[in-house]
């Protein structure tokens, strides 16, 4: 089976898009400094450099968020798929972990990302 | 099974379309059953009937097939009334339009392989853009590279299979012949 001209062009286009996204996503805009957690019950900000073990409550129960070694991850969650747990640790500013069933959203904010006026922890 | 040429042209095409849509439903179910360690590892199996149908059905019926595919996936995945459905529907619609357009624009210079890759690219980009602006914010771009990589590979493989099937399937050849006979016998194209 021989590929035709625009088959190759389509592939090149797709690979170009992939390259563009890769460069953009991994260019790393500074260091992540804080963990922002949004849940049904409220919004919290924690520093990334302090180890912490948090229980975030949502409609299904408690999602456990662990901050340590400059990363944040979800260690346990009452959802069925456990995609949030499988995501593992994140450390790049802008990266996020979400548990949609339990309405928990964890993301990393850095220097370029989401200025915070004050933090309380 | 009744042969399409026994019945009026239009009804025969609709019959065939219903069969293609049902095949799409089957593929959606099969894909649903495949365990996914990571949520965005979608194979896009349900695109196969659409790819093969590109050279059989007129554009209005192709659009109908896209709608049926989207509804079928929504039913199987249980997401019919959630926002996830909107993402998937938008992706499928844009992907389908791109595939139809590519076929019209490039004719013999593109095969189902390229069409499938373009369709996958369109669907994935649409979903990325939507998730960036509607749900996740700037962090959505981070999922871009693996998402696009998986989509391109699966689009390519799907296109290869669709093309091979289209070229070698005797069932499909019989279907095409029946439709052509029906065309010559008179009636709307």
Coordinates of C-alpha atoms in Angstrom, one line a residue:
Chain A
X1 CA 0.0 0.0 0.0
X2 CA 1.6 3.2 -1.2
X3 CA 0.9 6.4 0.7
X4 CA -0.2 9.4 -1.3
X5 CA 1.1 12.9 -1.3
X6 CA -1.4 14.4 1.1
X7 CA -1.1 11.4 3.4
X8 CA 2.4 12.5 4.0
X9 CA 1.4 16.1 4.3
X10 CA -1.2 15.1 6.9
X11 CA 1.4 13.2 8.9
X12 CA 3.8 16.1 8.8
X13 CA 1.1 18.5 9.9
X14 CA 0.2 16.3 12.8
X15 CA 3.8 15.9 13.9
X16 CA 4.3 19.7 13.6
X17 CA 1.4 20.3 15.8
X18 CA 2.8 17.8 18.3
X19 CA 6.2 19.5 18.2
X20 CA 4.7 22.9 18.8
X21 CA 2.7 21.7 21.7
X22 CA 5.6 19.9 23.2
X23 CA 7.9 23.0 23.0
X24 CA 5.2 25.2 24.5
X25 CA 4.2 22.9 27.3
X26 CA 7.6 21.8 28.4
X27 CA 9.4 25.2 28.2
X28 CA 8.8 25.4 31.9
X29 CA 7.8 29.0 33.0
X30 CA 9.7 29.3 36.2
X31 CA 9.4 27.2 39.3
X32 CA 6.1 26.2 40.9
X33 CA 5.8 27.7 44.4
X34 CA 2.3 27.0 45.6
X35 CA -0.4 24.4 45.4
X36 CA -3.9 25.7 44.8
X37 CA -6.7 23.3 45.7
X38 CA -10.3 24.0 44.6
X39 CA -13.1 21.9 45.9
X40 CA -16.8 22.1 46.5
X41 CA -16.2 23.3 50.0
X42 CA -13.7 26.1 49.2
X43 CA -10.3 27.0 47.9
X44 CA -7.0 26.7 49.6
X45 CA -3.4 27.6 48.9
X46 CA -0.4 25.7 50.3
X47 CA 3.3 26.2 49.8
X48 CA 5.0 23.5 47.7
X49 CA 8.1 23.4 49.8
X50 CA 6.4 22.3 53.0
X51 CA 5.5 18.6 53.4
X52 CA 1.8 18.2 54.0
X53 CA -0.9 15.6 54.0
X54 CA -4.4 17.1 53.3
X55 CA -7.9 15.8 53.4
X56 CA -10.1 17.6 50.9
X57 CA -13.8 16.9 51.3
X58 CA -16.2 16.6 48.4
X59 CA -19.6 15.1 47.6
X60 CA -18.1 11.5 47.6
X61 CA -15.9 11.8 50.6
X62 CA -12.3 12.8 51.3
X63 CA -9.6 13.1 48.6
X64 CA -6.2 12.9 50.2
X65 CA -3.6 15.2 48.7
X66 CA 0.1 14.8 49.7
X67 CA 2.7 17.5 49.2
X68 CA 6.3 16.4 49.5
X69 CA 9.7 16.6 47.7
X70 CA 8.6 19.5 45.7
X71 CA 5.7 17.6 44.1
X72 CA 2.0 17.2 44.9
X73 CA -0.1 14.1 44.3
X74 CA -3.4 12.5 45.2
X75 CA -2.7 9.5 47.4
X76 CA -6.3 8.4 47.8
X77 CA -9.8 9.3 46.6
X78 CA -13.3 7.9 46.9
X79 CA -13.9 8.0 43.2
X80 CA -14.3 4.7 41.1
X81 CA -11.8 5.3 38.4
X82 CA -8.9 6.7 40.5
X83 CA -7.6 8.6 37.6
X84 CA -6.5 11.3 40.0
X85 CA -4.4 8.8 41.9
X86 CA -2.9 7.4 38.7
X87 CA -1.8 10.8 37.6
X88 CA 1.0 10.7 40.1
X89 CA 3.1 13.7 41.2
X90 CA 3.2 17.0 39.4
X91 CA 5.9 19.7 39.8
X92 CA 5.6 22.0 36.8
X93 CA 3.8 25.3 37.2
X94 CA 0.4 25.1 35.6
X95 CA 0.2 21.3 35.9
X96 CA -2.9 20.0 37.6
X97 CA -4.6 16.9 39.0
X98 CA -8.4 16.6 38.9
X99 CA -10.9 14.3 40.6
X100 CA -14.0 15.2 38.7
X101 CA -16.4 12.8 40.6
X102 CA -15.4 14.3 43.9
X103 CA -15.1 17.8 42.5
X104 CA -11.5 18.3 43.6
X105 CA -9.0 20.3 41.5
X106 CA -5.4 20.6 42.4
X107 CA -3.0 22.8 40.5
X108 CA 0.4 24.3 40.8
X109 CA 0.9 28.0 40.7
X110 CA 4.3 29.5 40.0
X111 CA 5.9 32.9 39.5
X112 CA 4.2 33.4 36.1
X113 CA 1.0 31.7 36.9
X114 CA -1.8 33.0 39.1
X115 CA -0.6 35.7 41.3
X116 CA -1.8 35.4 44.8
X117 CA -2.0 38.4 47.1
X118 CA -1.9 36.6 50.3
X119 CA -1.7 33.1 51.6
X120 CA -2.9 31.5 54.8
X121 CA -1.8 28.1 56.0
Chain B
X1 CA -30.6 -10.7 3.7
X2 CA -32.4 -8.6 1.2
X3 CA -30.1 -7.1 -1.4
X4 CA -30.1 -3.3 -1.6
X5 CA -30.9 -3.4 -5.3
X6 CA -34.4 -4.9 -4.7
X7 CA -35.5 -1.7 -3.0
X8 CA -35.8 2.0 -4.1
X9 CA -32.5 3.8 -4.2
X10 CA -33.0 6.2 -1.3
X11 CA -34.3 3.5 1.1
X12 CA -31.4 1.3 0.2
X13 CA -28.9 4.0 1.1
X14 CA -30.7 4.7 4.4
X15 CA -30.7 1.0 5.2
X16 CA -27.0 0.9 4.6
X17 CA -26.4 4.0 6.7
X18 CA -28.3 2.4 9.6
X19 CA -26.0 -0.6 9.3
X20 CA -23.0 1.7 9.4
X21 CA -24.3 3.5 12.4
X22 CA -24.9 0.3 14.1
X23 CA -21.4 -0.8 13.4
X24 CA -20.3 2.5 14.9
X25 CA -22.3 1.6 18.0
X26 CA -20.6 -1.7 18.2
X27 CA -17.1 -0.2 17.9
X28 CA -18.0 2.4 20.6
X29 CA -19.0 -0.5 22.9
X30 CA -15.8 -2.4 22.1
X31 CA -13.7 0.6 22.8
X32 CA -15.6 1.3 26.0
X33 CA -14.8 -2.2 27.2
X34 CA -11.1 -1.8 26.7
X35 CA -9.4 -0.9 30.0
X36 CA -7.9 2.5 29.9
X37 CA -5.1 3.2 32.3
X38 CA -5.1 6.8 31.1
X39 CA -8.4 8.5 30.2
X40 CA -7.4 10.1 27.0
X41 CA -6.2 6.9 25.3
X42 CA -9.1 6.9 22.9
X43 CA -8.6 4.6 19.9
X44 CA -11.3 6.2 17.8
X45 CA -12.6 2.8 16.6
X46 CA -16.0 4.4 16.0
X47 CA -14.5 6.4 13.2
X48 CA -14.1 3.3 11.0
X49 CA -17.7 3.3 9.6
X50 CA -17.3 7.0 8.9
X51 CA -14.0 6.5 7.1
X52 CA -15.3 3.6 5.0
X53 CA -18.5 5.4 4.4
X54 CA -16.8 8.5 3.0
X55 CA -16.7 7.0 -0.5
X56 CA -20.2 5.5 -0.4
X57 CA -22.6 8.1 1.0
X58 CA -23.4 11.6 -0.1
X59 CA -22.5 14.4 2.2
X60 CA -26.0 14.8 3.9
X61 CA -26.0 11.2 4.9
X62 CA -22.4 11.5 6.1
X63 CA -23.5 14.3 8.4
X64 CA -26.3 12.1 9.6
X65 CA -23.8 9.3 10.3
X66 CA -21.6 11.7 12.3
X67 CA -24.6 12.7 14.5
X68 CA -25.5 9.0 15.0
X69 CA -22.0 8.2 15.9
X70 CA -21.9 11.0 18.5
X71 CA -25.2 9.9 20.0
X72 CA -24.1 6.3 20.0
X73 CA -20.9 7.1 21.9
X74 CA -22.8 9.2 24.3
X75 CA -25.2 6.5 25.1
X76 CA -22.6 3.8 25.4
X77 CA -20.3 5.9 27.6
X78 CA -23.2 7.2 29.7
X79 CA -22.2 10.8 29.1
X80 CA -25.1 11.9 27.0
X81 CA -26.1 14.8 29.2
X82 CA -22.8 15.9 30.7
X83 CA -20.3 18.5 29.6
X84 CA -17.9 15.7 28.6
X85 CA -20.4 14.9 25.8
X86 CA -20.0 18.4 24.5
X87 CA -16.3 18.0 24.2
X88 CA -16.6 14.7 22.4
X89 CA -19.4 15.9 20.2
X90 CA -17.5 19.0 19.1
X91 CA -14.5 16.9 18.4
X92 CA -16.4 14.4 16.4
X93 CA -18.2 17.0 14.4
X94 CA -15.1 19.0 13.5
X95 CA -13.3 15.8 12.8
X96 CA -16.1 14.6 10.5
X97 CA -16.2 17.9 8.6
X98 CA -12.5 17.8 8.1
X99 CA -12.6 14.3 6.8
X100 CA -15.4 15.1 4.3
X101 CA -13.6 18.4 3.3
X102 CA -10.3 16.7 2.9
X103 CA -11.8 14.1 0.6
X104 CA -13.4 16.8 -1.5
X105 CA -10.4 19.0 -1.6
X106 CA -7.6 16.5 -2.3
X107 CA -9.4 13.8 -4.1
X108 CA -7.0 11.2 -5.4
X109 CA -4.0 12.8 -3.8
X110 CA -5.1 11.7 -0.3
X111 CA -6.1 8.3 0.9
X112 CA -8.1 7.2 4.0
X113 CA -4.8 7.2 5.9
X114 CA -4.3 10.9 5.5
X115 CA -8.0 11.6 6.0
X116 CA -8.0 9.7 9.3
X117 CA -4.8 11.5 10.5
X118 CA -6.4 14.9 9.7
X119 CA -9.6 13.9 11.3
X120 CA -7.8 12.8 14.5
X121 CA -5.8 16.0 14.6
X122 CA -8.9 18.1 14.2
X123 CA -10.8 16.3 16.9
X124 CA -7.9 16.4 19.3
X125 CA -7.1 20.1 18.7
X126 CA -10.8 21.0 19.1
X127 CA -11.0 19.2 22.4
X128 CA -7.8 20.7 23.6
X129 CA -8.9 24.2 22.8
X130 CA -12.3 23.6 24.4
X131 CA -10.8 22.3 27.6
X132 CA -8.3 25.2 27.7
X133 CA -11.0 27.8 27.5
X134 CA -14.0 26.2 29.1
X135 CA -12.7 24.0 31.9
X136 CA -9.1 23.9 32.8
X137 CA -7.3 27.1 32.0
X138 CA -3.7 27.4 30.9
X139 CA -2.8 24.0 32.5
X140 CA -4.8 22.3 29.8
X141 CA -2.0 22.6 27.3
X142 CA 0.2 20.3 29.3
X143 CA -1.9 17.3 28.3
X144 CA -1.4 18.3 24.6
X145 CA 1.7 16.4 23.7
X146 CA 0.7 12.9 24.8
X147 CA -2.8 13.5 23.7
X148 CA -1.8 14.5 20.2
X149 CA 0.8 11.8 20.0
X150 CA -1.7 9.0 20.8
X151 CA -4.2 10.6 18.5
X152 CA -1.8 10.8 15.6
X153 CA -0.7 7.2 16.0
X154 CA -4.2 5.8 16.4
X155 CA -5.4 7.9 13.5
X156 CA -2.7 6.6 11.3
X157 CA -3.3 3.0 12.2
X158 CA -7.1 3.4 11.8
X159 CA -6.6 5.0 8.4
X160 CA -4.3 2.1 7.3
X161 CA -6.9 -0.4 8.3
X162 CA -9.8 1.5 6.8
X163 CA -7.9 1.8 3.5
X164 CA -7.0 -1.9 3.4
X165 CA -10.5 -2.9 4.2
X166 CA -11.9 -0.5 1.6
X167 CA -9.6 -2.0 -1.0
X168 CA -9.9 -5.7 -0.3
X169 CA -13.3 -6.3 1.2
X170 CA -15.5 -8.2 -1.1
X171 CA -18.6 -7.4 1.0
X172 CA -17.9 -3.7 0.4
X173 CA -17.4 -4.2 -3.3
X174 CA -20.8 -6.0 -3.5
X175 CA -22.4 -3.1 -1.6
X176 CA -20.8 -0.6 -4.0
X177 CA -22.0 -2.6 -7.0
X178 CA -25.5 -2.8 -5.7
X179 CA -25.6 0.9 -5.1
X180 CA -24.3 1.6 -8.6
X181 CA -26.9 -0.7 -10.1
X182 CA -29.6 1.1 -8.2
X183 CA -28.2 4.4 -9.5
X184 CA -28.4 3.3 -13.1
X185 CA -31.9 2.0 -12.6
X186 CA -33.1 5.6 -12.0
X187 CA -34.1 7.5 -9.0
X188 CA -32.4 10.3 -6.9
X189 CA -28.5 10.0 -6.6

